Each structure stands twice: as C-alpha cells, then as structure tokens.
Short mmCIF file of C-alpha atoms in Angstrom, two decimals:
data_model
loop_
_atom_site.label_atom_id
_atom_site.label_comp_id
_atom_site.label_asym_id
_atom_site.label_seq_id
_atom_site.Cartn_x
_atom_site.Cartn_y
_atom_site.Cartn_z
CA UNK A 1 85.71 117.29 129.01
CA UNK A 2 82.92 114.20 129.03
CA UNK A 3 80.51 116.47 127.15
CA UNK A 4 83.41 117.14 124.60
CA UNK A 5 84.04 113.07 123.98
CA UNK A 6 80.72 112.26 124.23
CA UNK A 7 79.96 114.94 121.17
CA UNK A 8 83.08 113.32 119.27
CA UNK A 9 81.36 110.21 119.74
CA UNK A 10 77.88 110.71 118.40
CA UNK A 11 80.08 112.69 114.92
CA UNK A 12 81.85 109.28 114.96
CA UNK A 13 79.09 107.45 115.07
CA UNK A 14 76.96 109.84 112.74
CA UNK A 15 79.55 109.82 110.32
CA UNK A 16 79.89 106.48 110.10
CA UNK A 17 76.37 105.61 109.52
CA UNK A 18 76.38 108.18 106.81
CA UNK A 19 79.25 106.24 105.37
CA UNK A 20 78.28 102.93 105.30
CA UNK A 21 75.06 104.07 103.42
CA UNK A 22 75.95 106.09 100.20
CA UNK A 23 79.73 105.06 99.82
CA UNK A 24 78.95 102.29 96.79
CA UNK A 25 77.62 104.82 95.02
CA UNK A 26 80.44 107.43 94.30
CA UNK A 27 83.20 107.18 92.02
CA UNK A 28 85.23 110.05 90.99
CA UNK A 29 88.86 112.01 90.34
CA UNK A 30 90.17 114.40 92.85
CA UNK A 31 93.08 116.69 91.66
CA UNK A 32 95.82 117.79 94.10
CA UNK A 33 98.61 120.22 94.58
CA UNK A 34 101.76 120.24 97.06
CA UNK A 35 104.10 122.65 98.30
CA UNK A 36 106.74 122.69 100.59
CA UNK A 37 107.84 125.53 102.87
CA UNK A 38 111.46 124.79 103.40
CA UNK A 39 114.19 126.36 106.18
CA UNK A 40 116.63 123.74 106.30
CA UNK A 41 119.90 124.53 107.72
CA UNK A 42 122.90 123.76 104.80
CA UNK A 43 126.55 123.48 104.62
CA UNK A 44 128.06 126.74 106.62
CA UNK A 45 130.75 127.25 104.13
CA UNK A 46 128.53 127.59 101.02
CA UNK A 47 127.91 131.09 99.62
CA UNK A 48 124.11 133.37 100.19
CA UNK A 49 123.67 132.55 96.67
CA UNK A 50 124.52 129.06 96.50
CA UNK A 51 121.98 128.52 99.49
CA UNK A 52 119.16 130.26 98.15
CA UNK A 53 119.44 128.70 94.89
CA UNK A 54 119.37 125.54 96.74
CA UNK A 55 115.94 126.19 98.06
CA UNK A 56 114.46 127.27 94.92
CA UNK A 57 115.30 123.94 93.58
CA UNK A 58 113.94 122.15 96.37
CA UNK A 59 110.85 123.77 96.33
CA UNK A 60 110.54 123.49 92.25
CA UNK A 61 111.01 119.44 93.19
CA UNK A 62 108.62 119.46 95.46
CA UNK A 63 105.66 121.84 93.95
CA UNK A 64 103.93 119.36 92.04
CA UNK A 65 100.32 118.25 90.93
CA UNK A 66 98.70 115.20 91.08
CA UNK A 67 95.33 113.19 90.16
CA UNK A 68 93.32 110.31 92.92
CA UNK A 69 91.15 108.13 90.73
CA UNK A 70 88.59 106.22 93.33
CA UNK A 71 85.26 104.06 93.71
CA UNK A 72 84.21 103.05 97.27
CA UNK A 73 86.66 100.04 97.44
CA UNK A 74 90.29 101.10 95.43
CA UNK A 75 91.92 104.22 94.03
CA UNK A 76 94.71 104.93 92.18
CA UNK A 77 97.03 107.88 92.87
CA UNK A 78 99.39 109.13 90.21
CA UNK A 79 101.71 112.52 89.69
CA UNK A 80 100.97 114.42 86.33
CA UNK A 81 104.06 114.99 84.06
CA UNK A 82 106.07 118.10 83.94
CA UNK A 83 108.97 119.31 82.33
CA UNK A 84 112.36 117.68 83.74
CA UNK A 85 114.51 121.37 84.26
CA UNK A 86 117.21 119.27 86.14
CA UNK A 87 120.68 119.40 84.69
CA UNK A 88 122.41 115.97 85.40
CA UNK A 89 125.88 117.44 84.88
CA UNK A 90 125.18 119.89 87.76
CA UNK A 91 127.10 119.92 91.05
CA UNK A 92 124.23 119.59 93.21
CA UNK A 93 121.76 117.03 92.82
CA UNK A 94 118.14 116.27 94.80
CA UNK A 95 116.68 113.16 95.51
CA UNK A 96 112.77 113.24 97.02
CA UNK A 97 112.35 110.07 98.65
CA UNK A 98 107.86 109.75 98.67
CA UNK A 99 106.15 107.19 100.33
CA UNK A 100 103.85 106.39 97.69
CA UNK A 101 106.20 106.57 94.80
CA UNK A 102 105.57 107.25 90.70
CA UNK A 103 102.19 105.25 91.04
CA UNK A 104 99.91 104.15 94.08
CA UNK A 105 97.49 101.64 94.40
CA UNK A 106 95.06 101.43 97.47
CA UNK A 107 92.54 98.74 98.05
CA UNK A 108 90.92 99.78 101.04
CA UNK A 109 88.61 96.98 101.04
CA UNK A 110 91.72 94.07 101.03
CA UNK A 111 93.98 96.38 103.05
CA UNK A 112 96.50 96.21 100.57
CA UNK A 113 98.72 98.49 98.01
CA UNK A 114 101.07 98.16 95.09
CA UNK A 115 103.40 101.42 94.71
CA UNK A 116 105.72 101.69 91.54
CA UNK A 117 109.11 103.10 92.88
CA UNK A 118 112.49 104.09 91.31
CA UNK A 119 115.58 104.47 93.44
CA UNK A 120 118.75 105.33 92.16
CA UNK A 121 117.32 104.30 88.08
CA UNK A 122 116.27 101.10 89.24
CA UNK A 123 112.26 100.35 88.93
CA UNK A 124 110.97 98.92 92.08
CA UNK A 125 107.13 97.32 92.64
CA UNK A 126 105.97 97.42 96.26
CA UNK A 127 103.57 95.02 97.07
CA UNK A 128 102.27 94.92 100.95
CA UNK A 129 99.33 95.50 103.27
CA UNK A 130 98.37 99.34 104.36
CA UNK A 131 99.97 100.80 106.87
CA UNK A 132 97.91 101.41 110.44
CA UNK A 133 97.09 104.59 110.97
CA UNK A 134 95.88 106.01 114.44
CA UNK A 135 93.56 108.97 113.83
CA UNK A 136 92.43 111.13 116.29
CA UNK A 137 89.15 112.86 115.39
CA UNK A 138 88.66 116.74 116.97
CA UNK A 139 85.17 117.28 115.75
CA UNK A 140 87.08 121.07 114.28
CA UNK A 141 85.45 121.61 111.12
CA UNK A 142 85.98 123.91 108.41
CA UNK A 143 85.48 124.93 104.59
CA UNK A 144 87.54 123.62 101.72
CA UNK A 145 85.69 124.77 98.25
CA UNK A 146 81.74 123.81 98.83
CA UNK A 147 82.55 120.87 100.90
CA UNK A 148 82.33 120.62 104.82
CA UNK A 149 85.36 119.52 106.46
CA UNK A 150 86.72 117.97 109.63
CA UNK A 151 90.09 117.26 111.33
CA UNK A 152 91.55 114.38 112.74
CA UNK A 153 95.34 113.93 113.52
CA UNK A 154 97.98 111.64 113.93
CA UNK A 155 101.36 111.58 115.54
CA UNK A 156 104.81 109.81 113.62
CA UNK A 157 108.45 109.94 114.46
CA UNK A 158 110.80 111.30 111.60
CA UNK A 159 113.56 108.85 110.25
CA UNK A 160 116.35 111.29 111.58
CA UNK A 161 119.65 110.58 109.48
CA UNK A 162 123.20 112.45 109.03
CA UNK A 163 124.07 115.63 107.87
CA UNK A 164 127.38 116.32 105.68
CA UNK A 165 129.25 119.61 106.78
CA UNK A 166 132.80 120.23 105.27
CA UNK A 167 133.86 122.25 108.13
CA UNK A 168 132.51 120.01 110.99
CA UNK A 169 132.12 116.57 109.28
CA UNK A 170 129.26 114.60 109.62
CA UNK A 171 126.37 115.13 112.26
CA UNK A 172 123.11 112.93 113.60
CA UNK A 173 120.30 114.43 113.16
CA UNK A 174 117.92 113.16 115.58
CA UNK A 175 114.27 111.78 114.87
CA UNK A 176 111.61 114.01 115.57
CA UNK A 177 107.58 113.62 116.56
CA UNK A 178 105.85 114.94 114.11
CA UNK A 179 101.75 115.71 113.57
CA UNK A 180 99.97 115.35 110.46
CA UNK A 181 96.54 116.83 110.28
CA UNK A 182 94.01 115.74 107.47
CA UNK A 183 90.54 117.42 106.77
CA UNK A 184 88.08 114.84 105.36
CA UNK A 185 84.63 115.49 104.32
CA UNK A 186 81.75 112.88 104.53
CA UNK A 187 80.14 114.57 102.16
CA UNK A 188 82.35 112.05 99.75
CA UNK A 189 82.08 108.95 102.14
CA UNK A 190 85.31 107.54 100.36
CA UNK A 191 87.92 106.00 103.01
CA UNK A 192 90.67 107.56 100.93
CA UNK A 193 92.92 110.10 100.44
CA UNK A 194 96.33 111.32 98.57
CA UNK A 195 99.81 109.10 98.65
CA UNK A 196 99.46 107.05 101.39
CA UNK A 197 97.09 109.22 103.66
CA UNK A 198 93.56 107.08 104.39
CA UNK A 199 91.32 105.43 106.84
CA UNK A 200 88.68 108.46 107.38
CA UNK A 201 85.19 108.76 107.15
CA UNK A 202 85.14 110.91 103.99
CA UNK A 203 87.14 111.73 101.30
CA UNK A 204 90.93 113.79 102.35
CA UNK A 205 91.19 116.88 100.95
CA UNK A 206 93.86 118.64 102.73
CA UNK A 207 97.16 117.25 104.67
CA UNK A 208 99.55 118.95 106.36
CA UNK A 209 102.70 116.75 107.32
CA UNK A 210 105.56 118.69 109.00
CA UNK A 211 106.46 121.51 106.64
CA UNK A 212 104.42 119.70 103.39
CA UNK A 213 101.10 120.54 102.22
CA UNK A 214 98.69 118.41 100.27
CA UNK A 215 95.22 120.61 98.93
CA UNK A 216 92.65 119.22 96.84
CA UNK A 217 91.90 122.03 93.80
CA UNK A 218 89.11 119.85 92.11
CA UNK A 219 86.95 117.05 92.29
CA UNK A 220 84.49 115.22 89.69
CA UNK A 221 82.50 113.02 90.65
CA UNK A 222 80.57 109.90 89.14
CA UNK A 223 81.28 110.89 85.60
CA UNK A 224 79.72 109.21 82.45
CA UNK A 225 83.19 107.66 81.39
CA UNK A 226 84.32 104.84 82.74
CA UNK A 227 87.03 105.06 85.11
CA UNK A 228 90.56 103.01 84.84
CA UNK A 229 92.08 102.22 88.24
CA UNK A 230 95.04 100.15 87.14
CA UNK A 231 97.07 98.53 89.45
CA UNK A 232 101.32 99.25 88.58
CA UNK A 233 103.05 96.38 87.34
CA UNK A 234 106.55 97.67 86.71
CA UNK A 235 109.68 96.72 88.39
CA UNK A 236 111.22 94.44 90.81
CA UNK A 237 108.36 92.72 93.43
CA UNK A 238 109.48 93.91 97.13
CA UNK A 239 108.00 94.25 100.46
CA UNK A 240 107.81 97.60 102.34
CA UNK A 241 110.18 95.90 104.77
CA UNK A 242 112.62 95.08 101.99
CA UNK A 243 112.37 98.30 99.96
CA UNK A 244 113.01 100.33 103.11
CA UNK A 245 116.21 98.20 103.67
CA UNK A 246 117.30 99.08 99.86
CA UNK A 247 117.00 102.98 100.60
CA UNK A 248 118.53 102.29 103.62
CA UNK A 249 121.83 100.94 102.07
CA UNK A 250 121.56 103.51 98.44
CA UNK A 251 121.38 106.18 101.19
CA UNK A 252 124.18 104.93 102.94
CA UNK A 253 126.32 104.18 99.87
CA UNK A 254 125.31 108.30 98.61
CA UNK A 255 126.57 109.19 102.28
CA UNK A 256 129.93 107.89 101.88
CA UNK A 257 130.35 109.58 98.37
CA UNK A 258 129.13 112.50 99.71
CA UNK A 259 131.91 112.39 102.88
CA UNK A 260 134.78 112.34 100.28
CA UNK A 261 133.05 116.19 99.00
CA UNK A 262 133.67 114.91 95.09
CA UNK A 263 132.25 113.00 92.65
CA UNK A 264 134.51 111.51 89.80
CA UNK A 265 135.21 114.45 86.59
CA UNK A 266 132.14 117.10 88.40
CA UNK A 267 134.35 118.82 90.84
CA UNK A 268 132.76 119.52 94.08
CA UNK A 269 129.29 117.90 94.33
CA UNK A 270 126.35 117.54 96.78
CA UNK A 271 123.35 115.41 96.80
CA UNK A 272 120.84 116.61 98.98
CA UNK A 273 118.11 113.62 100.25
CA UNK A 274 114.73 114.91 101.13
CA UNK A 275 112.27 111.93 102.92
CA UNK A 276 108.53 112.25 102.79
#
C-alpha cells in the first residue's frame, strides 16, 4: 500500500512538472459526444408503449454533440445545433436541467465562470467562482484515440427530489453518492475539460457521471486561425447560489402542476425533469 502512494506521488509530481512547462503553448478545439443509458422507473399506470417511447425521447434529449475551445488559461464550451423534433402541444414534455448550461465559460487561471442558462424561457447569466473539486488520482491508465490516459475520481451526492405517481401520489426520492470518473491526458497539459468537469493535469477526454457519458471524438490543436473564446453575455446576472434557488422554486411550481395530472386545454400531461 506505501509503494502504491508513493508511485501516485512521483505521477503527481511528474505530471505536474510536465504541466507547468509546455501548457502556454497549446491552444486548440476538442469535440465531444454524450449519451445517456437510462432505466428510470415511471408512472405504474402508464402503458409498455407509452414507457418506452418515453425513453427514446429522453435519450434523443440527451445524445448530443458539443465543441471545448481552450488556450492554457480559459475555454469556452458550447453545444452544436440540431434539429428541435419536440412537439410543444404534446402531453409529455422533458426538461434537462445541465450544469453548464447553453454556453460555458472557464477561466481557470481567475477561478471563475460565466454560464448562459434558460429556465422555463427565461435567459439567465451565471456569473461565480469554479466549483472545488476533490480528485482522486489512481495512476490506471488507458487509451483514448492516440493519446495516453489516466483516471482520477471524485465522489458527489445527487439532489434527490419527488416523484409523481397517480396511483400512489407523490414519493421522496432520496439523494444518492455518486462517482464520476474522468480520464485526462498530459499529453495536452490543459487544466480543462467538458461542462463543468476541470482541475486535472491534462486535458479530459472522457467522463462518466452516474449513468452519463462524456467522450472526446476529435481534437485540433494549435491551428493557424485564430481562436474566439467569448465570454456569454445574455440574460439576467445571477449567482450559482441564486440560480439554484430559481430552479429550486420553477421545479417546485412544475411539481404542483404536475400533482393536479392536467395541464389547462392538453388533457393529461407529464413533465419529466432530468438534473445533470
């Protein structure tokens, strides 16, 4: 067990070293894709159909791709457009609730972020410092394209929340630990990753968070062009602290639409809310 810290150690301190010397000089775009794999346990009375079309929606709103613009001090984190198949006079809606919303802005070297945000139609602007996170580096390596890899881990608790059941009413579901594993390589010594996912010495390429995937398809690195890392600007100026209380009370005010199992002139309706 010593022989095992001390080698996670001397890769700490290796890596590090390696960091601090090349990182100025790379600038680049990563491209990523997520998927979801989803068993979530729905409303007992609805029909085998009903349920599986459920979770092809929910997996069509969460398969998506996106693009991480960085140099060694900022990035900026964006989803790429795609065709809007949702039908708003449908009687089941989904909301995906990410924690780095339309448009992210890291700047690792300030320890801050602006994140666009829309809740409910309305255009939020998040403006606070990055959140801590506690990495635990394995020294487990592998392969992601031509780039060595390595995994570290953290642990988080779930948000928990209620669940609406017509035949039982509604339920707590309790929060839960859960362990996200990233794979960084310091063969890009960029202290960045996807959404909100940073802090390691190399470049993320791969997170796994619960039942969510995050793999990097592409990179490019220091092309001729010059690279625009804007910073959002849209939308009302709110802490993290603040914002959080907002979804808080939307999700709240959706719950006790949802409890009366209509919503005005669509019949029986549902609105499903899925936090990342």
């Amino acid at each position: 067990m010593k022989l095992q810290k001390l080698n996670i150690g001397i890769l700490t301190t290796f890596l590090a070293l390696n960091f601090l010397s090349s990182a100025q000089e790379i600038k680049g775009k990563a491209f990523y894709k997520s998927q979801q794999n989803m068993d979530i346990s729905l409303d007992s009375t609805m029909a085998p159909e009903e349920v599986a079309m459920i979770q092809k929606m929910m997996q069509e709103q969460m398969r998506n791709d996106y693009v991480l613009t960085f140099d060694h001090t900022q990035s900026f984190f964006k989803q790429k457009e795609k065709l809007d198949n949702s039908n708003p006079n449908a009687s089941i809606q989904i909301m995906v609730v990410t924690p780095g919303g339309n448009e992210l802005y890291k700047n690792i070297k300030e320890n801050n972020f602006t994140s666009e945000r829309e809740l409910f139609g309305k255009l939020f602007l998040v403006q606070d410092t990055l959140p801590q996170i506690d990495w635990k580096l394995t020294g487990e390596t592998k392969q992601i394209g031509q780039y060595t890899c390595y995994k570290a881990t953290y642990t988080r608790m779930s948000r928990g929340g209620f669940k609406m059941d017509s035949e039982n009413g509604e339920s707590l579901i309790q929060p839960k630990e859960i362990v996200t594993t990233a794979w960084y390589t310091p063969q890009i010594p960029i202290s960045d990753g996807p959404e909100m996912y940073y802090g390691l010495p190399g470049l993320i390429l791969e997170v796994i968070d619960g039942d969510r995937v995050l793999i990097c398809t592409k990179i490019i690195l220091n092309p001729e062009e010059e690279l625009s890392i804007p910073q959002p600007k849209k939308g009302k100026k709110v802490t993290s602290a603040e914002y959080e209380k907002l979804m808080e009370e939307k999700l709240l005010e959706m719950r006790e639409m949802n409890r009366g199992g209509q919503k005005k002139g669509q019949g029986e309706y549902r609105e499903i809310t899925i936090e990342r």
